[in-house]
Amino acid sequence: MLRPHSFLLLSRIAVVLTSVLLFSPPPLVHAGCGCEKPPPPLAAVRPHVTYAGKEVRLFAPTFQSGQSYNVTFVSGTGKETATVQATAVVRRDVADSHYKVQLPVQVPNLPLGPSGIRVTPVGQSTVTLSIEDAAFTVAPQPITIPARTGASRLSGFRAAVSRAGVLYFSLNLSQVTLPLVFQTQAQGYPLRFTNHNVLFYNTQGFLMQLLNEDMLGLFSIASATSSGDSDVLRYSRHEFNSFYLQHGERQQHQLDATDANWHTDGTPHIDHDYLIVAIYGHVNGSRPTPGATPAVEMVVQTFSLFQRGLVADASIEITGSVRTDSYHSQTGAVGGQNGDLWSNGKIKLADKVAVHGHATGREFDISKEATITGGTTTTTGPVTLMPVSMPSGLPDLGEIEVENTETRTLEPGSYLVSDLTVGSNGTLVIDNTNGPVTLYVTGDVDISTNNGVVTTDPDPEKFALYVIGDGAVKIQNQGHFHGVIYAPASLLDLSGAGHFFGAFVGEKVKVSNTVTLHYDTALRGE
């Protein structure tokens, strides 16, 4: 079952990283899976860094298609060498989309760090291609980012350092199927860096992300609390959404069976599961020494964007006889005590509000009749909520208005909507049985009807509603609402006598009447 889908747009990855752009970015390509990415620069070896078992492609004007070659990798920090055999083929080059002769070869096991490459035709001694070790680096095997929340430690971990002093390590994100927040720190290795030094590549050589771009809320860097540890970075990969939109929802970008670097529609396939993190930092005032770093303790922590049921940037105000609790959509467990509240600002509970969970906020105003079973915690500092980024190429439905006993059905897919209005006994049917439905709304959302929004599959992960900008979100629900709402710059107003299943995020949140909020703990990987 596909479970990350659209709201992986909002997923955050935290890692300890750094690097600097060592070349002028080439023109962007329209990948169709994720954001537009600069292709690898034209070079004799592509990518310029990867790990053992992954493929690199070598280029030389003297290569002959069908000819077999011996490819010898020579460690730049020792005497180790490894030779593998490969056959030249004619394929499209992801760097410029031209068909050309190239030599695909898997990287053998070698010491971490810079590595030179020599190519000779099988049965001959003439060197056809020679690449200096400054042009290629062997990275460590990837750190597997778990699909569940929690913390893990990798003892004895070593990163790789190139001839230029750039530090590299790899990430395996193939198991990530939830909107998670990641944070990583290398303990015992005092690496210092800023956002202007951080880059991400994939194992094809595409430049995936520059952190010095204008991406408010996408990342944050914290200085190490111990002088012997690295700085800490939290990072959000918004292109997750487009990747799953194009592949998970079976749109037109299917892989070419003859070359996995391309789609059948002629656009390049950009892999998002395996990343190379480049770090151009300093250790004790100097660049790291080429080769393998000293063994460190790598600490990986994962969190969920939907770690709590109700989240507000500025404030939460709940009145009436509202109740919060939790359940688990996958196991069927109900009546849980994880109906948590979280806000950067004030949390106000009046009347007979019953919170079956914990509340975290800057300050509290709680009436005598209101109850919080899990107690309260005062925040130590504000946390930035990531703004919504809209994928390109979404079908534009314009304004959706369903009224006067009308019924409108939306089938699986992701859509752009200007305004969403459901009223006067209108019904919006979300037909998500065979796949998720995601709406990106640029204006207001106003749902005030007895029927409201009906989902054919009650799994909240299969209906996501994102608000781009500060449009108001008002839902007066008398029935059941199953889904995820993410509107970090909006007033989110939930009222009525209905039941809301999932997780809900706004700038200011108001809940009133006899609403019951049921947080789905499956959203955080439990």
Coordinates of C-alpha atoms in Angstrom, one line a residue, residues 146-153 180-183 299-304 307 524-525:
P146 CA 14.0 4.4 9.6
A147 CA 10.3 4.6 8.7
R148 CA 9.4 4.9 12.4
T149 CA 9.9 7.6 14.9
G150 CA 12.6 7.3 17.5
A151 CA 16.3 7.6 18.0
S152 CA 19.2 5.3 16.9
R153 CA 22.9 5.4 17.2
L180 CA 8.8 12.4 9.2
V181 CA 11.2 15.0 10.6
F182 CA 14.8 13.9 10.8
Q183 CA 17.7 15.2 12.9
V299 CA 22.9 9.9 16.2
V300 CA 19.7 9.7 14.0
Q301 CA 16.4 10.9 15.4
T302 CA 13.1 10.8 13.6
F303 CA 9.9 12.7 14.4
S304 CA 6.6 13.2 12.6
Q307 CA 3.4 14.2 15.9
R524 CA 3.6 9.2 13.6
G525 CA 4.6 5.6 12.9

